[in-house]
PDB file of C-alpha atoms and ligand atoms in Angstrom:
ATOM      1  CA  MET T   1     118.582  97.383  95.048  1.00 87.00           C
ATOM      2  CA  VAL T   2     116.108  94.557  94.599  1.00 84.00           C
ATOM      3  CA  ARG T   3     113.834  93.968  97.585  1.00 86.00           C
ATOM      4  CA  ALA T   4     112.813  90.371  98.274  1.00 81.00           C
ATOM      5  CA  PRO T   5     109.115  89.628  98.935  1.00 83.00           C
ATOM      6  CA  ASN T   6     109.658  88.454 102.530  1.00 83.00           C
ATOM      7  CA  PRO T   7     108.291  91.252 104.720  1.00 81.00           C
ATOM      8  CA  GLY T   8     107.829  90.584 108.442  1.00 78.00           C
ATOM      9  CA  PRO T   9     108.516  91.887 111.926  1.00 72.00           C
ATOM     10  CA  MET T  10     112.190  90.814 111.705  1.00 72.00           C
ATOM     11  CA  THR T  11     112.810  91.576 108.021  1.00 78.00           C
ATOM     12  CA  LEU T  12     111.019  94.983 107.886  1.00 75.00           C
ATOM     13  CA  ASP T  13     109.916  95.434 104.248  1.00 82.00           C
ATOM     14  CA  GLY T  14     111.885  92.372 103.139  1.00 91.00           C
ATOM     15  CA  THR T  15     115.551  91.596 102.522  1.00 94.00           C
ATOM     16  CA  ASN T  16     117.490  94.146 100.485  1.00 96.00           C
ATOM     17  CA  THR T  17     119.592  92.504  97.794  1.00 96.00           C
ATOM     18  CA  TRP T  18     122.264  94.902  96.549  1.00 96.00           C
ATOM     19  CA  VAL T  19     123.350  94.705  92.912  1.00 96.00           C
ATOM     20  CA  LEU T  20     126.491  96.809  92.610  1.00 96.00           C
ATOM     21  CA  ARG T  21     128.665  97.953  89.734  1.00 95.00           C
ATOM     22  CA  ASP T  22     130.767 100.913  88.764  1.00 94.00           C
ATOM     23  CA  ASN T  23     129.157 103.004  86.010  1.00 91.00           C
ATOM     24  CA  ALA T  24     131.943 101.892  83.671  1.00 92.00           C
ATOM     25  CA  SER T  25     131.570  98.162  84.397  1.00 94.00           C
ATOM     26  CA  SER T  26     129.557  95.642  82.389  1.00 95.00           C
ATOM     27  CA  THR T  27     129.605  93.095  85.218  1.00 96.00           C
ATOM     28  CA  CYS T  28     128.070  93.339  88.679  1.00 97.00           C
ATOM     29  CA  VAL T  29     128.400  91.882  92.150  1.00 97.00           C
ATOM     30  CA  ILE T  30     125.345  90.723  94.123  1.00 97.00           C
ATOM     31  CA  VAL T  31     125.288  91.087  97.905  1.00 97.00           C
ATOM     32  CA  ASP T  32     122.790  88.976  99.914  1.00 97.00           C
ATOM     33  CA  PRO T  33     120.625  87.149  97.368  1.00 97.00           C
ATOM     34  CA  GLY T  34     117.912  86.864 100.039  1.00 96.00           C
ATOM     35  CA  PRO T  35     115.311  84.105 100.319  1.00 96.00           C
ATOM     36  CA  ASP T  36     114.859  81.267  97.834  1.00 96.00           C
ATOM     37  CA  ASP T  37     112.052  83.002  95.951  1.00 95.00           C
ATOM     38  CA  ASP T  38     111.603  82.281  92.272  1.00 95.00           C
ATOM     39  CA  GLY T  39     110.570  85.747  91.142  1.00 95.00           C
ATOM     40  CA  HIS T  40     113.248  87.466  93.219  1.00 96.00           C
ATOM     41  CA  LEU T  41     116.034  85.189  91.944  1.00 96.00           C
ATOM     42  CA  SER T  42     114.866  85.639  88.333  1.00 96.00           C
ATOM     43  CA  ALA T  43     115.091  89.398  88.771  1.00 95.00           C
ATOM     44  CA  LEU T  44     118.644  89.018  90.122  1.00 96.00           C
ATOM     45  CA  ALA T  45     119.766  86.599  87.410  1.00 97.00           C
ATOM     46  CA  ALA T  46     118.730  89.197  84.812  1.00 96.00           C
ATOM     47  CA  TYR T  47     121.705  91.334  85.958  1.00 96.00           C
ATOM     48  CA  ALA T  48     124.206  88.732  84.633  1.00 96.00           C
ATOM     49  CA  PRO T  49     127.138  88.676  84.076  1.00 97.00           C
ATOM     50  CA  VAL T  50     127.744  88.448  87.835  1.00 97.00           C
ATOM     51  CA  GLU T  51     131.375  88.444  88.994  1.00 97.00           C
ATOM     52  CA  ALA T  52     130.658  87.281  92.531  1.00 98.00           C
ATOM     53  CA  ILE T  53     127.986  86.780  95.162  1.00 98.00           C
ATOM     54  CA  ILE T  54     128.771  88.064  98.651  1.00 98.00           C
ATOM     55  CA  VAL T  55     126.864  87.104 101.821  1.00 98.00           C
ATOM     56  CA  THR T  56     126.940  89.443 104.845  1.00 98.00           C
ATOM     57  CA  HIS T  57     126.050  86.697 107.352  1.00 97.00           C
ATOM     58  CA  ARG T  58     124.527  83.268 107.761  1.00 96.00           C
ATOM     59  CA  HIS T  59     120.842  84.065 108.388  1.00 95.00           C
ATOM     60  CA  LEU T  60     118.522  82.380 105.919  1.00 94.00           C
ATOM     61  CA  ASP T  61     116.686  85.542 104.860  1.00 94.00           C
ATOM     62  CA  HIS T  62     120.027  86.600 103.286  1.00 95.00           C
ATOM     63  CA  LEU T  63     121.477  83.208 102.450  1.00 96.00           C
ATOM     64  CA  ALA T  64     118.791  80.798 101.245  1.00 96.00           C
ATOM     65  CA  GLY T  65     118.841  82.170  97.685  1.00 97.00           C
ATOM     66  CA  VAL T  66     122.624  81.813  97.249  1.00 97.00           C
ATOM     67  CA  ALA T  67     122.815  78.253  95.951  1.00 96.00           C
ATOM     68  CA  PRO T  68     119.812  78.513  93.621  1.00 97.00           C
ATOM     69  CA  LEU T  69     121.071  81.860  92.278  1.00 97.00           C
ATOM     70  CA  ALA T  70     124.570  80.461  91.717  1.00 97.00           C
ATOM     71  CA  ASP T  71     123.007  77.523  89.877  1.00 95.00           C
ATOM     72  CA  ARG T  72     121.006  79.872  87.642  1.00 96.00           C
ATOM     73  CA  LEU T  73     124.201  81.785  86.883  1.00 96.00           C
ATOM     74  CA  GLY T  74     126.005  78.624  85.769  1.00 91.00           C
ATOM     75  CA  GLY T  75     127.366  77.358  89.075  1.00 80.00           C
ATOM     76  CA  ASN T  76     130.925  78.727  88.722  1.00 93.00           C
ATOM     77  CA  VAL T  77     130.278  82.154  90.216  1.00 97.00           C
ATOM     78  CA  PRO T  78     132.344  82.632  93.393  1.00 97.00           C
ATOM     79  CA  VAL T  79     130.376  82.935  96.640  1.00 98.00           C
ATOM     80  CA  LEU T  80     132.230  84.975  99.271  1.00 98.00           C
ATOM     81  CA  ALA T  81     131.470  85.117 102.993  1.00 98.00           C
ATOM     82  CA  ALA T  82     133.300  85.244 106.301  1.00 98.00           C
ATOM     83  CA  ALA T  83     132.299  81.688 107.238  1.00 97.00           C
ATOM     84  CA  PRO T  84     134.308  79.185 105.136  1.00 97.00           C
ATOM     85  CA  GLU T  85     131.355  76.772 104.934  1.00 97.00           C
ATOM     86  CA  LEU T  86     129.242  79.397 103.144  1.00 97.00           C
ATOM     87  CA  CYS T  87     131.850  79.980 100.391  1.00 97.00           C
ATOM     88  CA  ARG T  88     131.922  78.402  96.939  1.00 95.00           C
ATOM     89  CA  ASN T  89     134.852  78.614  94.508  1.00 95.00           C
ATOM     90  CA  ALA T  90     136.551  81.132  96.809  1.00 94.00           C
ATOM     91  CA  ASP T  91     138.403  81.569 100.069  1.00 94.00           C
ATOM     92  CA  HIS T  92     136.548  83.075 103.003  1.00 96.00           C
ATOM     93  CA  LEU T  93     136.656  86.826 103.666  1.00 98.00           C
ATOM     94  CA  ALA T  94     138.965  87.984 106.441  1.00 98.00           C
ATOM     95  CA  ASP T  95     138.861  91.361 108.158  1.00 98.00           C
ATOM     96  CA  GLY T  96     140.675  93.938 106.034  1.00 98.00           C
ATOM     97  CA  ALA T  97     140.493  91.885 102.813  1.00 98.00           C
ATOM     98  CA  ARG T  98     140.354  93.988  99.646  1.00 98.00           C
ATOM     99  CA  LEU T  99     138.248  92.985  96.650  1.00 97.00           C
ATOM    100  CA  ASP T 100     138.138  94.485  93.181  1.00 97.00           C
ATOM    101  CA  LEU T 101     134.817  93.533  91.637  1.00 97.00           C
ATOM    102  CA  ALA T 102     132.644  95.119  88.945  1.00 96.00           C
ATOM    103  CA  GLY T 103     134.908  98.176  88.819  1.00 96.00           C
ATOM    104  CA  LEU T 104     134.485  98.778  92.550  1.00 97.00           C
ATOM    105  CA  SER T 105     137.068  98.500  95.283  1.00 97.00           C
ATOM    106  CA  MET T 106     135.689  96.927  98.420  1.00 98.00           C
ATOM    107  CA  SER T 107     137.168  96.373 101.835  1.00 98.00           C
ATOM    108  CA  VAL T 108     135.848  93.838 104.301  1.00 98.00           C
ATOM    109  CA  LEU T 109     135.133  94.898 107.871  1.00 98.00           C
ATOM    110  CA  ALA T 110     134.602  92.010 110.261  1.00 98.00           C
ATOM    111  CA  ALA T 111     131.467  93.023 112.183  1.00 98.00           C
ATOM    112  CA  PRO T 112     130.666  90.308 114.737  1.00 97.00           C
ATOM    113  CA  GLY T 113     127.725  90.932 117.047  1.00 95.00           C
ATOM    114  CA  HIS T 114     124.429  90.309 115.235  1.00 94.00           C
ATOM    115  CA  THR T 115     126.036  86.967 114.341  1.00 95.00           C
ATOM    116  CA  ALA T 116     129.624  85.788 114.772  1.00 95.00           C
ATOM    117  CA  ASP T 117     130.171  85.773 110.998  1.00 97.00           C
ATOM    118  CA  SER T 118     128.693  89.209 110.153  1.00 98.00           C
ATOM    119  CA  ILE T 119     130.693  91.484 107.860  1.00 98.00           C
ATOM    120  CA  CYS T 120     130.263  94.983 106.488  1.00 98.00           C
ATOM    121  CA  LEU T 121     131.640  96.049 103.109  1.00 98.00           C
ATOM    122  CA  LEU T 122     133.049  99.489 102.443  1.00 98.00           C
ATOM    123  CA  VAL T 123     132.617 100.116  98.711  1.00 97.00           C
ATOM    124  CA  GLU T 124     134.236 102.816  96.581  1.00 96.00           C
ATOM    125  CA  ASP T 125     133.463 103.442  92.923  1.00 94.00           C
ATOM    126  CA  GLY T 126     135.722 104.866  90.217  1.00 89.00           C
ATOM    127  CA  THR T 127     134.819 108.451  91.158  1.00 93.00           C
ATOM    128  CA  GLY T 128     135.760 107.943  94.825  1.00 94.00           C
ATOM    129  CA  GLU T 129     132.158 107.851  96.036  1.00 94.00           C
ATOM    130  CA  ARG T 130     131.782 105.545  99.052  1.00 97.00           C
ATOM    131  CA  ALA T 131     129.019 103.577 100.761  1.00 97.00           C
ATOM    132  CA  VAL T 132     128.980 100.859 103.398  1.00 98.00           C
ATOM    133  CA  LEU T 133     126.869  97.701 103.164  1.00 98.00           C
ATOM    134  CA  THR T 134     125.932  96.727 106.694  1.00 98.00           C
ATOM    135  CA  GLY T 135     123.808  93.559 106.377  1.00 97.00           C
ATOM    136  CA  ASP T 136     121.878  93.275 109.648  1.00 96.00           C
ATOM    137  CA  THR T 137     124.563  95.001 111.715  1.00 97.00           C
ATOM    138  CA  ILE T 138     122.859  98.352 111.060  1.00 97.00           C
ATOM    139  CA  LEU T 139     119.300  98.398 109.687  1.00 96.00           C
ATOM    140  CA  GLY T 140     117.504 101.147 107.816  1.00 94.00           C
ATOM    141  CA  ARG T 141     114.945 101.489 110.643  1.00 89.00           C
ATOM    142  CA  GLY T 142     114.862 100.550 114.306  1.00 84.00           C
ATOM    143  CA  THR T 143     117.732  98.574 115.769  1.00 84.00           C
ATOM    144  CA  THR T 144     118.996  95.079 115.234  1.00 87.00           C
ATOM    145  CA  VAL T 145     118.962  91.952 117.342  1.00 86.00           C
ATOM    146  CA  VAL T 146     122.092  90.447 118.863  1.00 88.00           C
ATOM    147  CA  ALA T 147     121.150  86.863 118.187  1.00 81.00           C
ATOM    148  CA  TRP T 148     122.472  85.091 121.278  1.00 82.00           C
ATOM    149  CA  PRO T 149     124.205  82.631 121.484  1.00 84.00           C
ATOM    150  CA  ASP T 150     125.751  83.145 118.010  1.00 88.00           C
ATOM    151  CA  GLY T 151     125.568  86.888 118.513  1.00 89.00           C
ATOM    152  CA  ASP T 152     127.704  88.601 121.133  1.00 93.00           C
ATOM    153  CA  LEU T 153     126.982  91.967 122.710  1.00 94.00           C
ATOM    154  CA  GLY T 154     130.587  92.773 123.662  1.00 94.00           C
ATOM    155  CA  ALA T 155     131.682  92.087 120.075  1.00 96.00           C
ATOM    156  CA  TYR T 156     128.753  94.120 118.764  1.00 96.00           C
ATOM    157  CA  LEU T 157     129.725  97.170 120.832  1.00 96.00           C
ATOM    158  CA  VAL T 158     133.263  96.981 119.404  1.00 97.00           C
ATOM    159  CA  THR T 159     131.782  96.699 115.896  1.00 98.00           C
ATOM    160  CA  LEU T 160     129.593  99.772 116.477  1.00 97.00           C
ATOM    161  CA  ASP T 161     132.627 101.737 117.645  1.00 97.00           C
ATOM    162  CA  ARG T 162     134.468 100.777 114.440  1.00 97.00           C
ATOM    163  CA  LEU T 163     131.498 101.767 112.281  1.00 98.00           C
ATOM    164  CA  ALA T 164     131.164 105.056 114.155  1.00 98.00           C
ATOM    165  CA  ARG T 165     134.400 106.107 112.454  1.00 97.00           C
ATOM    166  CA  LEU T 166     132.716 106.008 109.024  1.00 98.00           C
ATOM    167  CA  SER T 167     131.457 109.520 109.373  1.00 98.00           C
ATOM    168  CA  GLY T 168     129.410 110.764 106.429  1.00 97.00           C
ATOM    169  CA  VAL T 169     129.463 107.417 104.606  1.00 97.00           C
ATOM    170  CA  PRO T 170     125.987 106.363 103.378  1.00 97.00           C
ATOM    171  CA  VAL T 171     124.580 103.065 104.713  1.00 97.00           C
ATOM    172  CA  LEU T 172     123.108 100.404 102.410  1.00 97.00           C
ATOM    173  CA  PRO T 173     121.442  98.107 104.980  1.00 97.00           C
ATOM    174  CA  GLY T 174     120.156  94.522 104.752  1.00 96.00           C
ATOM    175  CA  HIS T 175     116.600  95.678 105.543  1.00 95.00           C
ATOM    176  CA  GLY T 176     114.825  99.023 105.370  1.00 94.00           C
ATOM    177  CA  PRO T 177     115.796 102.291 103.674  1.00 95.00           C
ATOM    178  CA  THR T 178     119.285 103.668 103.079  1.00 95.00           C
ATOM    179  CA  LEU T 179     120.721 106.081 105.654  1.00 96.00           C
ATOM    180  CA  PRO T 180     122.989 109.067 104.981  1.00 96.00           C
ATOM    181  CA  ASP T 181     125.669 108.706 107.669  1.00 98.00           C
ATOM    182  CA  CYS T 182     127.094 105.449 109.054  1.00 98.00           C
ATOM    183  CA  GLY T 183     129.071 107.287 111.726  1.00 98.00           C
ATOM    184  CA  ALA T 184     125.998 109.016 113.128  1.00 98.00           C
ATOM    185  CA  VAL T 185     123.762 105.959 113.146  1.00 97.00           C
ATOM    186  CA  ALA T 186     126.475 103.729 114.687  1.00 97.00           C
ATOM    187  CA  ALA T 187     126.837 106.268 117.491  1.00 97.00           C
ATOM    188  CA  GLU T 188     123.028 106.266 117.993  1.00 96.00           C
ATOM    189  CA  TYR T 189     123.010 102.466 118.107  1.00 95.00           C
ATOM    190  CA  ARG T 190     125.784 102.569 120.714  1.00 96.00           C
ATOM    191  CA  THR T 191     123.767 104.965 122.886  1.00 95.00           C
ATOM    192  CA  HIS T 192     120.680 102.757 122.501  1.00 93.00           C
ATOM    193  CA  ARG T 193     122.657  99.656 123.590  1.00 94.00           C
ATOM    194  CA  ASP T 194     124.082 101.471 126.601  1.00 94.00           C
ATOM    195  CA  GLN T 195     120.543 102.523 127.619  1.00 94.00           C
ATOM    196  CA  ARG T 196     119.259  98.957 127.200  1.00 92.00           C
ATOM    197  CA  LEU T 197     122.130  97.665 129.355  1.00 94.00           C
ATOM    198  CA  ASP T 198     121.166 100.167 132.048  1.00 95.00           C
ATOM    199  CA  GLN T 199     117.543  98.930 131.819  1.00 95.00           C
ATOM    200  CA  VAL T 200     118.679  95.310 132.144  1.00 95.00           C
ATOM    201  CA  ARG T 201     120.809  96.235 135.176  1.00 95.00           C
ATOM    202  CA  ALA T 202     117.759  98.005 136.683  1.00 96.00           C
ATOM    203  CA  ALA T 203     115.529  94.972 136.006  1.00 96.00           C
ATOM    204  CA  LEU T 204     118.047  92.705 137.760  1.00 95.00           C
ATOM    205  CA  ALA T 205     118.259  95.127 140.677  1.00 95.00           C
ATOM    206  CA  ALA T 206     114.440  95.094 140.879  1.00 95.00           C
ATOM    207  CA  GLY T 207     114.500  91.330 141.306  1.00 94.00           C
ATOM    208  CA  ALA T 208     114.027  89.960 137.782  1.00 94.00           C
ATOM    209  CA  SER T 209     115.777  86.614 137.791  1.00 91.00           C
ATOM    210  CA  THR T 210     115.003  84.956 134.436  1.00 93.00           C
ATOM    211  CA  PRO T 211     115.510  86.271 130.894  1.00 92.00           C
ATOM    212  CA  HIS T 212     111.715  86.231 130.523  1.00 92.00           C
ATOM    213  CA  GLU T 213     111.254  88.489 133.568  1.00 94.00           C
ATOM    214  CA  VAL T 214     113.943  90.850 132.308  1.00 95.00           C
ATOM    215  CA  VAL T 215     112.139  91.061 128.937  1.00 94.00           C
ATOM    216  CA  SER T 216     108.880  92.046 130.695  1.00 93.00           C
ATOM    217  CA  HIS T 217     110.724  94.810 132.565  1.00 92.00           C
ATOM    218  CA  VAL T 218     112.665  96.186 129.588  1.00 92.00           C
ATOM    219  CA  TYR T 219     110.042  95.763 126.838  1.00 90.00           C
ATOM    220  CA  PRO T 220     106.658  96.127 128.634  1.00 88.00           C
ATOM    221  CA  ASP T 221     104.570  96.792 125.482  1.00 89.00           C
ATOM    222  CA  LEU T 222     106.310  94.475 123.068  1.00 88.00           C
ATOM    223  CA  ASP T 223     104.699  93.149 119.875  1.00 90.00           C
ATOM    224  CA  PRO T 224     104.352  89.403 120.764  1.00 88.00           C
ATOM    225  CA  ARG T 225     105.921  88.499 117.414  1.00 89.00           C
ATOM    226  CA  LEU T 226     109.158  90.125 118.636  1.00 88.00           C
ATOM    227  CA  LEU T 227     109.229  88.270 121.971  1.00 89.00           C
ATOM    228  CA  ASP T 228     111.836  85.713 120.848  1.00 87.00           C
ATOM    229  CA  ALA T 229     114.076  88.445 119.412  1.00 86.00           C
ATOM    230  CA  ALA T 230     113.808  90.404 122.665  1.00 89.00           C
ATOM    231  CA  GLU T 231     114.691  87.311 124.645  1.00 90.00           C
ATOM    232  CA  TRP T 232     117.806  86.641 122.492  1.00 87.00           C
ATOM    233  CA  THR T 233     118.870  90.237 122.961  1.00 87.00           C
ATOM    234  CA  VAL T 234     118.282  90.104 126.733  1.00 92.00           C
ATOM    235  CA  ARG T 235     120.222  86.831 126.957  1.00 92.00           C
ATOM    236  CA  ALA T 236     123.065  88.539 125.075  1.00 91.00           C
ATOM    237  CA  ALA T 237     122.949  91.423 127.574  1.00 93.00           C
ATOM    238  CA  LEU T 238     122.953  89.016 130.530  1.00 93.00           C
ATOM    239  CA  ALA T 239     125.910  87.113 129.048  1.00 92.00           C
ATOM    240  CA  TYR T 240     127.719  90.441 128.651  1.00 93.00           C
ATOM    241  CA  LEU T 241     126.950  91.636 132.177  1.00 92.00           C
ATOM    242  CA  GLU T 242     127.461  88.295 133.897  1.00 83.00           C
ATOM    243  CA  PRO T 243     129.947  86.212 131.909  1.00 73.00           C
ATOM    244  CA  ALA T 244     129.726  82.527 132.797  1.00 65.00           C
TER     245      ALA T 244
HETATM  246 ZN1  LIG W 301     120.398  88.497 110.225  1.00 55.23          ZN
END
């Protein structure tokens, strides 16, 4: 894993770029090139030959480096993503698609919620060892934001229930450290979301009438830098509880 130098309240220590290959493979696949940072992209280009670049979702801290990295690698490298407009030299990734890259077999799990186009990738190497790349759907620390209006809480809860079935599979997240058990952390995330929904219901019952007022009820001691993220998440909860 190569960590990009873009730390911050939303990116934790920075974006994790995953360079993956089976032990027996001379090529690799790069997942989430990260920001357009010269030093970071040089470090990634040094892993050439690269069979493909995969993007877990459309946010710029994962995506901005794609085009410049592809150019450094010669421009013909396929870029794979769920959203057709993010792809280059390849069709978009549908739920359940299977990929054989760099000696690894990968299956695509559509994971809408954080964004509409989020995917996770279940990866298995030649020895049968598995891991799941989760992008921003599950992070190495804390919980993620459901980025309303592109994000959708109802979809995210379904995604968490799917990921909860990956019991014992290690998580390689888009930010923060790796985690040992996708099933366990997805179940924890689900509990956390259910508690937040209860808090939003309580805030509404106590008279909060705007997203801003709900945020003050639910997140009373919030780091001001996270206020926008909290408001997106509260708007997603309100859209879930009170569909238009
Ligand atoms: Zn994101």
